[in-house]
């Protein structure tokens, strides 16, 4: 009994020393200690792809022996054989005032002084600028391109916005040269004159050609529509005149048609009727166009 107690004493003492010195279990077998200290910066430097410069490779130059106040002699390189020095800008002949004025006018146009060295018209610049009337309002000159303008309708329109209503004017203008070309345009502006000018520009962008016979009438009948408006056009005998009303009559007169019959069917809207007239006219063809499409001589159309 005493032998077993003596044998168990050192085991218990070792157990007590284990429990008192290390109250928490050690997991050092899972994370073995490195033989050398681990450096994070060293690991990143080893992974970097750019080569690192060594201290011995850096050459630093110090200019302690130079005097900043000392004059440095400029020693240019020797020019090659056959080298010709270009003339200096100041060595050339001086330009006269007329040559300078001519160069300035060629770049920027006639001078505002009213004197042209190159013989240009000094009023060219002023003709393109808006002219002012006696009342101080801006007034544009009428474009002289052979087209006549005629106002079909001017209406006051309003636009409802957050702060109230905005008042504008809408103008419908028909332009034509009375030789078979006509155009219908519409424009809006805060003033009537500006609205008419904008609609005239829009009409000139929509010029079409109307086919006519030698009696200044249509080659055949045609119908056209725009929105709810429908227009019927029929040729007429010489001396009949233009028998039509509203916007249809204005379009035909500005185109140069002297003998025709027109009828508005449906809506009485001036803009839609004018556009319907243009659509009906665009459907018309001359006799030579039909013969060319069919591939037969023009005399065969009357058989």
mmCIF file of C-alpha atoms in Angstrom:
data_model
loop_
_atom_site.group_PDB
_atom_site.id
_atom_site.type_symbol
_atom_site.label_atom_id
_atom_site.label_comp_id
_atom_site.label_asym_id
_atom_site.label_seq_id
_atom_site.Cartn_x
_atom_site.Cartn_y
_atom_site.Cartn_z
ATOM 1 C CA UNK A 1 0.000 0.000 0.000
ATOM 2 C CA UNK A 2 2.830 2.367 0.873
ATOM 3 C CA UNK A 3 4.596 1.399 -2.340
ATOM 4 C CA UNK A 4 1.634 2.314 -4.526
ATOM 5 C CA UNK A 5 1.172 5.607 -2.677
ATOM 6 C CA UNK A 6 4.801 6.522 -3.185
ATOM 7 C CA UNK A 7 4.587 5.653 -6.880
ATOM 8 C CA UNK A 8 1.445 7.725 -7.397
ATOM 9 C CA UNK A 9 2.862 10.805 -5.633
ATOM 10 C CA UNK A 10 5.185 11.924 -8.419
ATOM 11 C CA UNK A 11 2.413 11.341 -11.010
ATOM 12 C CA UNK A 12 -0.018 13.501 -9.038
ATOM 13 C CA UNK A 13 2.574 16.209 -8.522
ATOM 14 C CA UNK A 14 3.260 16.290 -12.199
ATOM 15 C CA UNK A 15 -0.484 16.473 -12.887
ATOM 16 C CA UNK A 16 -0.934 19.331 -10.426
ATOM 17 C CA UNK A 17 1.983 21.188 -11.973
ATOM 18 C CA UNK A 18 0.433 20.715 -15.436
ATOM 19 C CA UNK A 19 -2.945 22.039 -14.375
ATOM 20 C CA UNK A 20 -1.641 25.022 -12.467
ATOM 21 C CA UNK A 21 0.944 26.212 -14.970
ATOM 22 C CA UNK A 22 -1.153 25.862 -18.102
ATOM 23 C CA UNK A 23 -4.817 26.332 -17.265
ATOM 24 C CA UNK A 24 -5.702 26.498 -20.993
ATOM 25 C CA UNK A 25 -4.897 23.669 -23.363
ATOM 26 C CA UNK A 26 -2.042 24.266 -25.818
ATOM 27 C CA UNK A 27 -2.521 23.681 -29.558
ATOM 28 C CA UNK A 28 1.061 24.216 -30.570
ATOM 29 C CA UNK A 29 1.064 20.971 -32.487
ATOM 30 C CA UNK A 30 -1.458 22.520 -34.958
ATOM 31 C CA UNK A 31 0.640 25.662 -35.589
ATOM 32 C CA UNK A 32 4.315 24.776 -35.528
ATOM 33 C CA UNK A 33 6.654 27.609 -34.715
ATOM 34 C CA UNK A 34 8.759 28.897 -37.591
ATOM 35 C CA UNK A 35 12.462 28.489 -37.290
ATOM 36 C CA UNK A 36 13.011 32.132 -38.431
ATOM 37 C CA UNK A 37 10.928 35.213 -37.608
ATOM 38 C CA UNK A 38 8.207 35.774 -40.253
ATOM 39 C CA UNK A 39 8.324 39.192 -41.907
ATOM 40 C CA UNK A 40 5.206 40.389 -43.781
ATOM 41 C CA UNK A 41 7.080 43.124 -45.627
ATOM 42 C CA UNK A 42 9.664 40.645 -46.776
ATOM 43 C CA UNK A 43 6.969 38.409 -48.197
ATOM 44 C CA UNK A 44 5.421 41.289 -50.177
ATOM 45 C CA UNK A 45 8.812 42.360 -51.516
ATOM 46 C CA UNK A 46 9.442 38.839 -52.657
ATOM 47 C CA UNK A 47 6.091 38.770 -54.486
ATOM 48 C CA UNK A 48 6.551 42.114 -56.261
ATOM 49 C CA UNK A 49 7.165 41.862 -59.999
ATOM 50 C CA UNK A 50 9.053 45.148 -60.436
ATOM 51 C CA UNK A 51 12.808 44.921 -59.897
ATOM 52 C CA UNK A 52 14.048 46.765 -56.836
ATOM 53 C CA UNK A 53 17.029 49.092 -57.175
ATOM 54 C CA UNK A 54 19.986 48.410 -54.974
ATOM 55 C CA UNK A 55 21.690 51.056 -52.888
ATOM 56 C CA UNK A 56 24.911 50.597 -54.838
ATOM 57 C CA UNK A 57 23.153 51.308 -58.149
ATOM 58 C CA UNK A 58 21.968 54.794 -57.136
ATOM 59 C CA UNK A 59 24.381 57.526 -58.174
ATOM 60 C CA UNK A 60 23.768 60.866 -56.529
ATOM 61 C CA UNK A 61 25.581 63.882 -57.956
ATOM 62 C CA UNK A 62 26.271 66.917 -55.832
ATOM 63 C CA UNK A 63 27.200 70.247 -57.390
ATOM 64 C CA UNK A 64 28.908 71.747 -54.420
ATOM 65 C CA UNK A 65 31.943 72.826 -56.414
ATOM 66 C CA UNK A 66 29.928 74.982 -58.898
ATOM 67 C CA UNK A 67 29.439 78.702 -58.439
ATOM 68 C CA UNK A 68 25.889 79.828 -59.450
ATOM 69 C CA UNK A 69 27.151 83.364 -60.151
ATOM 70 C CA UNK A 70 29.799 82.197 -62.573
ATOM 71 C CA UNK A 71 29.155 82.821 -66.305
ATOM 72 C CA UNK A 72 28.824 79.578 -68.244
ATOM 73 C CA UNK A 73 30.212 79.686 -71.767
ATOM 74 C CA UNK A 74 27.822 78.326 -74.410
ATOM 75 C CA UNK A 75 29.638 75.929 -76.700
ATOM 76 C CA UNK A 76 27.288 74.976 -79.579
ATOM 77 C CA UNK A 77 28.032 71.977 -81.793
ATOM 78 C CA UNK A 78 29.801 72.596 -85.064
ATOM 79 C CA UNK A 79 27.405 72.750 -88.062
ATOM 80 C CA UNK A 80 27.803 70.098 -90.779
ATOM 81 C CA UNK A 81 29.345 70.788 -94.149
ATOM 82 C CA UNK A 82 27.145 72.611 -96.624
ATOM 83 C CA UNK A 83 24.882 74.045 -93.925
ATOM 84 C CA UNK A 84 23.270 77.381 -94.826
ATOM 85 C CA UNK A 85 21.988 79.610 -92.086
ATOM 86 C CA UNK A 86 18.298 80.461 -92.650
ATOM 87 C CA UNK A 87 17.471 84.149 -92.930
ATOM 88 C CA UNK A 88 16.182 85.795 -89.802
ATOM 89 C CA UNK A 89 12.650 87.109 -89.553
ATOM 90 C CA UNK A 90 13.848 90.625 -88.998
ATOM 91 C CA UNK A 91 16.283 90.562 -91.932
ATOM 92 C CA UNK A 92 13.544 90.417 -94.587
ATOM 93 C CA UNK A 93 11.969 93.460 -96.237
ATOM 94 C CA UNK A 94 9.389 95.279 -94.148
ATOM 95 C CA UNK A 95 5.747 94.903 -95.179
ATOM 96 C CA UNK A 96 3.894 97.984 -96.250
ATOM 97 C CA UNK A 97 0.612 99.059 -94.687
ATOM 98 C CA UNK A 98 -1.298 98.047 -97.820
ATOM 99 C CA UNK A 99 0.122 94.523 -97.690
ATOM 100 C CA UNK A 100 -0.789 94.222 -94.020
ATOM 101 C CA UNK A 101 -4.302 95.524 -94.708
ATOM 102 C CA UNK A 102 -4.705 93.111 -97.641
ATOM 103 C CA UNK A 103 -3.644 90.148 -95.497
ATOM 104 C CA UNK A 104 -6.006 91.236 -92.715
ATOM 105 C CA UNK A 105 -8.891 91.659 -95.176
ATOM 106 C CA UNK A 106 -8.243 88.243 -96.704
ATOM 107 C CA UNK A 107 -8.538 86.633 -93.281
ATOM 108 C CA UNK A 108 -11.322 88.640 -91.662
ATOM 109 C CA UNK A 109 -13.120 90.314 -94.569
ATOM 110 C CA UNK A 110 -13.480 94.017 -95.359
ATOM 111 C CA UNK A 111 -12.534 96.299 -92.503
ATOM 112 C CA UNK A 112 -15.203 98.166 -90.596
ATOM 113 C CA UNK A 113 -13.642 101.455 -91.699
ATOM 114 C CA UNK A 114 -15.364 101.104 -95.077
ATOM 115 C CA UNK A 115 -12.152 100.894 -97.105
ATOM 116 C CA UNK A 116 -11.370 97.736 -99.068
ATOM 117 C CA UNK A 117 -7.819 97.139 -100.310
ATOM 118 C CA UNK A 118 -8.713 94.070 -102.389
ATOM 119 C CA UNK A 119 -11.675 95.735 -104.073
ATOM 120 C CA UNK A 120 -14.399 93.860 -102.177
ATOM 121 C CA UNK A 121 -17.805 95.264 -101.406
ATOM 122 C CA UNK A 122 -17.666 96.839 -97.970
ATOM 123 C CA UNK A 123 -21.443 96.399 -97.566
ATOM 124 C CA UNK A 124 -21.387 92.615 -97.865
ATOM 125 C CA UNK A 125 -21.133 92.181 -94.130
ATOM 126 C CA UNK A 126 -23.955 94.619 -93.424
ATOM 127 C CA UNK A 127 -26.343 92.956 -95.883
ATOM 128 C CA UNK A 128 -26.302 89.709 -93.881
ATOM 129 C CA UNK A 129 -26.918 91.440 -90.545
ATOM 130 C CA UNK A 130 -30.433 92.059 -89.302
ATOM 131 C CA UNK A 131 -31.471 95.619 -89.987
ATOM 132 C CA UNK A 132 -33.331 97.761 -87.492
ATOM 133 C CA UNK A 133 -36.486 99.615 -88.420
ATOM 134 C CA UNK A 134 -37.438 103.100 -87.266
ATOM 135 C CA UNK A 135 -39.244 101.715 -84.217
ATOM 136 C CA UNK A 136 -36.150 99.883 -82.970
ATOM 137 C CA UNK A 137 -37.440 96.414 -83.843
ATOM 138 C CA UNK A 138 -35.317 93.925 -85.732
ATOM 139 C CA UNK A 139 -36.369 93.628 -89.353
ATOM 140 C CA UNK A 140 -35.119 91.087 -91.862
ATOM 141 C CA UNK A 141 -34.887 91.691 -95.555
ATOM 142 C CA UNK A 142 -37.072 89.538 -97.777
ATOM 143 C CA UNK A 143 -35.298 86.744 -99.575
ATOM 144 C CA UNK A 144 -35.276 87.379 -103.312
ATOM 145 C CA UNK A 145 -35.256 83.860 -104.728
ATOM 146 C CA UNK A 146 -38.192 84.134 -107.135
ATOM 147 C CA UNK A 147 -40.792 82.726 -104.723
ATOM 148 C CA UNK A 148 -43.818 84.677 -103.609
ATOM 149 C CA UNK A 149 -45.275 84.300 -100.140
ATOM 150 C CA UNK A 150 -48.902 84.260 -99.149
ATOM 151 C CA UNK A 151 -50.256 83.896 -95.632
ATOM 152 C CA UNK A 152 -53.088 81.389 -95.361
ATOM 153 C CA UNK A 153 -53.894 81.668 -91.667
ATOM 154 C CA UNK A 154 -52.595 83.185 -88.431
ATOM 155 C CA UNK A 155 -53.999 81.777 -85.208
ATOM 156 C CA UNK A 156 -53.321 82.449 -81.558
ATOM 157 C CA UNK A 157 -52.405 79.326 -79.632
ATOM 158 C CA UNK A 158 -51.696 78.868 -75.928
ATOM 159 C CA UNK A 159 -49.570 76.393 -74.027
ATOM 160 C CA UNK A 160 -50.482 75.560 -70.433
ATOM 161 C CA UNK A 161 -47.411 75.389 -68.188
ATOM 162 C CA UNK A 162 -46.830 75.321 -64.450
ATOM 163 C CA UNK A 163 -46.877 79.090 -64.032
ATOM 164 C CA UNK A 164 -49.886 79.736 -66.297
ATOM 165 C CA UNK A 165 -50.382 79.979 -70.060
ATOM 166 C CA UNK A 166 -47.866 80.893 -72.751
ATOM 167 C CA UNK A 167 -49.273 82.805 -75.713
ATOM 168 C CA UNK A 168 -47.890 82.124 -79.188
ATOM 169 C CA UNK A 169 -48.944 82.682 -82.785
ATOM 170 C CA UNK A 170 -49.074 79.991 -85.465
ATOM 171 C CA UNK A 171 -48.809 81.027 -89.103
ATOM 172 C CA UNK A 172 -49.438 78.994 -92.257
ATOM 173 C CA UNK A 173 -47.638 80.299 -95.353
ATOM 174 C CA UNK A 174 -47.638 79.054 -98.944
ATOM 175 C CA UNK A 175 -44.719 79.965 -101.214
ATOM 176 C CA UNK A 176 -44.542 79.442 -104.973
ATOM 177 C CA UNK A 177 -43.010 80.766 -108.169
ATOM 178 C CA UNK A 178 -46.214 80.336 -110.236
ATOM 179 C CA UNK A 179 -44.291 78.090 -112.604
ATOM 180 C CA UNK A 180 -45.100 74.703 -111.100
ATOM 181 C CA UNK A 181 -43.242 74.885 -107.780
ATOM 182 C CA UNK A 182 -45.053 75.353 -104.477
ATOM 183 C CA UNK A 183 -44.485 74.641 -100.779
ATOM 184 C CA UNK A 184 -46.546 74.714 -97.575
ATOM 185 C CA UNK A 185 -44.986 75.650 -94.229
ATOM 186 C CA UNK A 186 -46.035 76.298 -90.653
ATOM 187 C CA UNK A 187 -44.249 78.125 -87.834
ATOM 188 C CA UNK A 188 -44.864 79.326 -84.276
ATOM 189 C CA UNK A 189 -43.444 82.334 -82.446
ATOM 190 C CA UNK A 190 -44.342 84.878 -79.795
ATOM 191 C CA UNK A 191 -44.852 87.541 -82.464
ATOM 192 C CA UNK A 192 -46.805 87.407 -85.709
ATOM 193 C CA UNK A 193 -43.942 88.653 -87.883
ATOM 194 C CA UNK A 194 -41.530 86.074 -86.496
ATOM 195 C CA UNK A 195 -44.105 83.310 -86.957
ATOM 196 C CA UNK A 196 -44.633 84.282 -90.613
ATOM 197 C CA UNK A 197 -40.881 84.342 -91.236
ATOM 198 C CA UNK A 198 -40.377 80.915 -89.670
ATOM 199 C CA UNK A 199 -43.258 79.409 -91.631
ATOM 200 C CA UNK A 200 -41.879 80.889 -94.873
ATOM 201 C CA UNK A 201 -38.523 79.249 -94.219
ATOM 202 C CA UNK A 202 -40.274 75.966 -93.474
ATOM 203 C CA UNK A 203 -42.270 76.243 -96.713
ATOM 204 C CA UNK A 204 -39.106 76.748 -98.764
ATOM 205 C CA UNK A 205 -37.748 73.488 -97.335
ATOM 206 C CA UNK A 206 -40.821 71.591 -98.622
ATOM 207 C CA UNK A 207 -40.930 72.716 -102.251
ATOM 208 C CA UNK A 208 -42.575 70.290 -104.694
ATOM 209 C CA UNK A 209 -43.179 70.407 -108.465
ATOM 210 C CA UNK A 210 -46.716 70.182 -109.859
ATOM 211 C CA UNK A 211 -47.131 68.477 -113.264
ATOM 212 C CA UNK A 212 -49.138 70.652 -115.653
ATOM 213 C CA UNK A 213 -50.172 70.558 -119.283
ATOM 214 C CA UNK A 214 -49.707 73.350 -121.808
ATOM 215 C CA UNK A 215 -53.159 74.638 -120.836
ATOM 216 C CA UNK A 216 -51.937 75.139 -117.237
ATOM 217 C CA UNK A 217 -54.166 72.454 -115.801
ATOM 218 C CA UNK A 218 -53.718 68.994 -114.315
ATOM 219 C CA UNK A 219 -52.943 66.018 -116.558
ATOM 220 C CA UNK A 220 -55.566 63.874 -114.802
ATOM 221 C CA UNK A 221 -57.757 63.781 -111.711
ATOM 222 C CA UNK A 222 -56.403 62.990 -108.275
ATOM 223 C CA UNK A 223 -57.454 62.805 -104.626
ATOM 224 C CA UNK A 224 -55.450 63.379 -101.467
ATOM 225 C CA UNK A 225 -55.991 63.391 -97.726
ATOM 226 C CA UNK A 226 -54.205 64.646 -94.628
ATOM 227 C CA UNK A 227 -55.682 63.885 -91.241
ATOM 228 C CA UNK A 228 -59.454 64.287 -91.479
ATOM 229 C CA UNK A 229 -59.257 66.544 -94.541
ATOM 230 C CA UNK A 230 -59.801 65.184 -98.057
ATOM 231 C CA UNK A 231 -59.261 67.131 -101.270
ATOM 232 C CA UNK A 232 -60.507 66.295 -104.770
ATOM 233 C CA UNK A 233 -58.715 67.830 -107.779
ATOM 234 C CA UNK A 234 -59.958 67.712 -111.365
ATOM 235 C CA UNK A 235 -58.558 69.181 -114.612
ATOM 236 C CA UNK A 236 -60.564 71.895 -116.368
ATOM 237 C CA UNK A 237 -60.887 73.328 -119.894
ATOM 238 C CA UNK A 238 -59.037 76.518 -120.835
ATOM 239 C CA UNK A 239 -60.804 79.631 -119.570
ATOM 240 C CA UNK A 240 -62.408 77.896 -116.621
ATOM 241 C CA UNK A 241 -60.134 79.407 -113.971
ATOM 242 C CA UNK A 242 -59.460 78.034 -110.518
ATOM 243 C CA UNK A 243 -62.729 76.938 -108.972
ATOM 244 C CA UNK A 244 -61.761 76.073 -105.426
ATOM 245 C CA UNK A 245 -61.905 77.619 -102.003
ATOM 246 C CA UNK A 246 -59.862 78.036 -98.876
ATOM 247 C CA UNK A 247 -56.319 76.770 -98.700
ATOM 248 C CA UNK A 248 -56.747 74.680 -101.874
ATOM 249 C CA UNK A 249 -57.214 77.803 -103.996
ATOM 250 C CA UNK A 250 -54.146 79.496 -102.513
ATOM 251 C CA UNK A 251 -51.926 76.473 -103.145
ATOM 252 C CA UNK A 252 -53.076 76.153 -106.751
ATOM 253 C CA UNK A 253 -52.684 79.871 -107.488
ATOM 254 C CA UNK A 254 -49.176 80.008 -106.017
ATOM 255 C CA UNK A 255 -48.239 76.977 -108.113
ATOM 256 C CA UNK A 256 -49.360 78.694 -111.330
ATOM 257 C CA UNK A 257 -52.419 76.552 -112.095
ATOM 258 C CA UNK A 258 -54.967 78.621 -114.028
ATOM 259 C CA UNK A 259 -57.651 76.047 -114.893
ATOM 260 C CA UNK A 260 -58.646 73.509 -112.270
ATOM 261 C CA UNK A 261 -61.490 72.279 -110.109
ATOM 262 C CA UNK A 262 -61.001 71.616 -106.390
ATOM 263 C CA UNK A 263 -63.274 70.455 -103.625
ATOM 264 C CA UNK A 264 -62.704 70.144 -99.868
ATOM 265 C CA UNK A 265 -64.331 67.037 -98.400
ATOM 266 C CA UNK A 266 -64.384 66.528 -94.656
ATOM 267 C CA UNK A 267 -62.470 68.810 -92.338
ATOM 268 C CA UNK A 268 -62.234 72.559 -92.949
ATOM 269 C CA UNK A 269 -58.836 72.862 -91.269
ATOM 270 C CA UNK A 270 -56.647 75.133 -93.397
ATOM 271 C CA UNK A 271 -53.367 73.369 -92.668
ATOM 272 C CA UNK A 272 -54.713 69.872 -93.321
ATOM 273 C CA UNK A 273 -56.417 70.985 -96.547
ATOM 274 C CA UNK A 274 -53.227 72.615 -97.808
ATOM 275 C CA UNK A 275 -51.253 69.460 -97.039
ATOM 276 C CA UNK A 276 -53.948 67.289 -98.620
ATOM 277 C CA UNK A 277 -53.653 69.378 -101.802
ATOM 278 C CA UNK A 278 -49.908 68.743 -101.852
ATOM 279 C CA UNK A 279 -50.488 65.002 -101.387
ATOM 280 C CA UNK A 280 -52.996 64.922 -104.246
ATOM 281 C CA UNK A 281 -50.630 66.796 -106.558
ATOM 282 C CA UNK A 282 -47.747 64.457 -105.769
ATOM 283 C CA UNK A 283 -49.816 61.505 -107.034
ATOM 284 C CA UNK A 284 -50.073 63.040 -110.504
ATOM 285 C CA UNK A 285 -47.834 62.018 -113.414
ATOM 286 C CA UNK A 286 -47.168 63.415 -116.849
ATOM 287 C CA UNK A 287 -48.085 61.405 -119.952
ATOM 288 C CA UNK A 288 -44.442 60.890 -120.872
ATOM 289 C CA UNK A 289 -43.728 59.461 -117.403
ATOM 290 C CA UNK A 290 -46.530 56.917 -117.753
ATOM 291 C CA UNK A 291 -45.343 55.937 -121.256
ATOM 292 C CA UNK A 292 -41.793 55.542 -120.009
ATOM 293 C CA UNK A 293 -42.923 53.339 -117.117
ATOM 294 C CA UNK A 294 -44.932 51.121 -119.453
ATOM 295 C CA UNK A 295 -42.188 51.005 -122.065
ATOM 296 C CA UNK A 296 -44.400 52.112 -124.946
ATOM 297 C CA UNK A 297 -44.371 55.226 -127.160
ATOM 298 C CA UNK A 298 -46.489 58.170 -126.054
ATOM 299 C CA UNK A 299 -48.836 57.804 -129.060
ATOM 300 C CA UNK A 300 -49.948 54.375 -127.855
ATOM 301 C CA UNK A 301 -51.583 55.903 -124.771
ATOM 302 C CA UNK A 302 -54.418 57.353 -126.866
ATOM 303 C CA UNK A 303 -55.382 54.066 -128.539
#
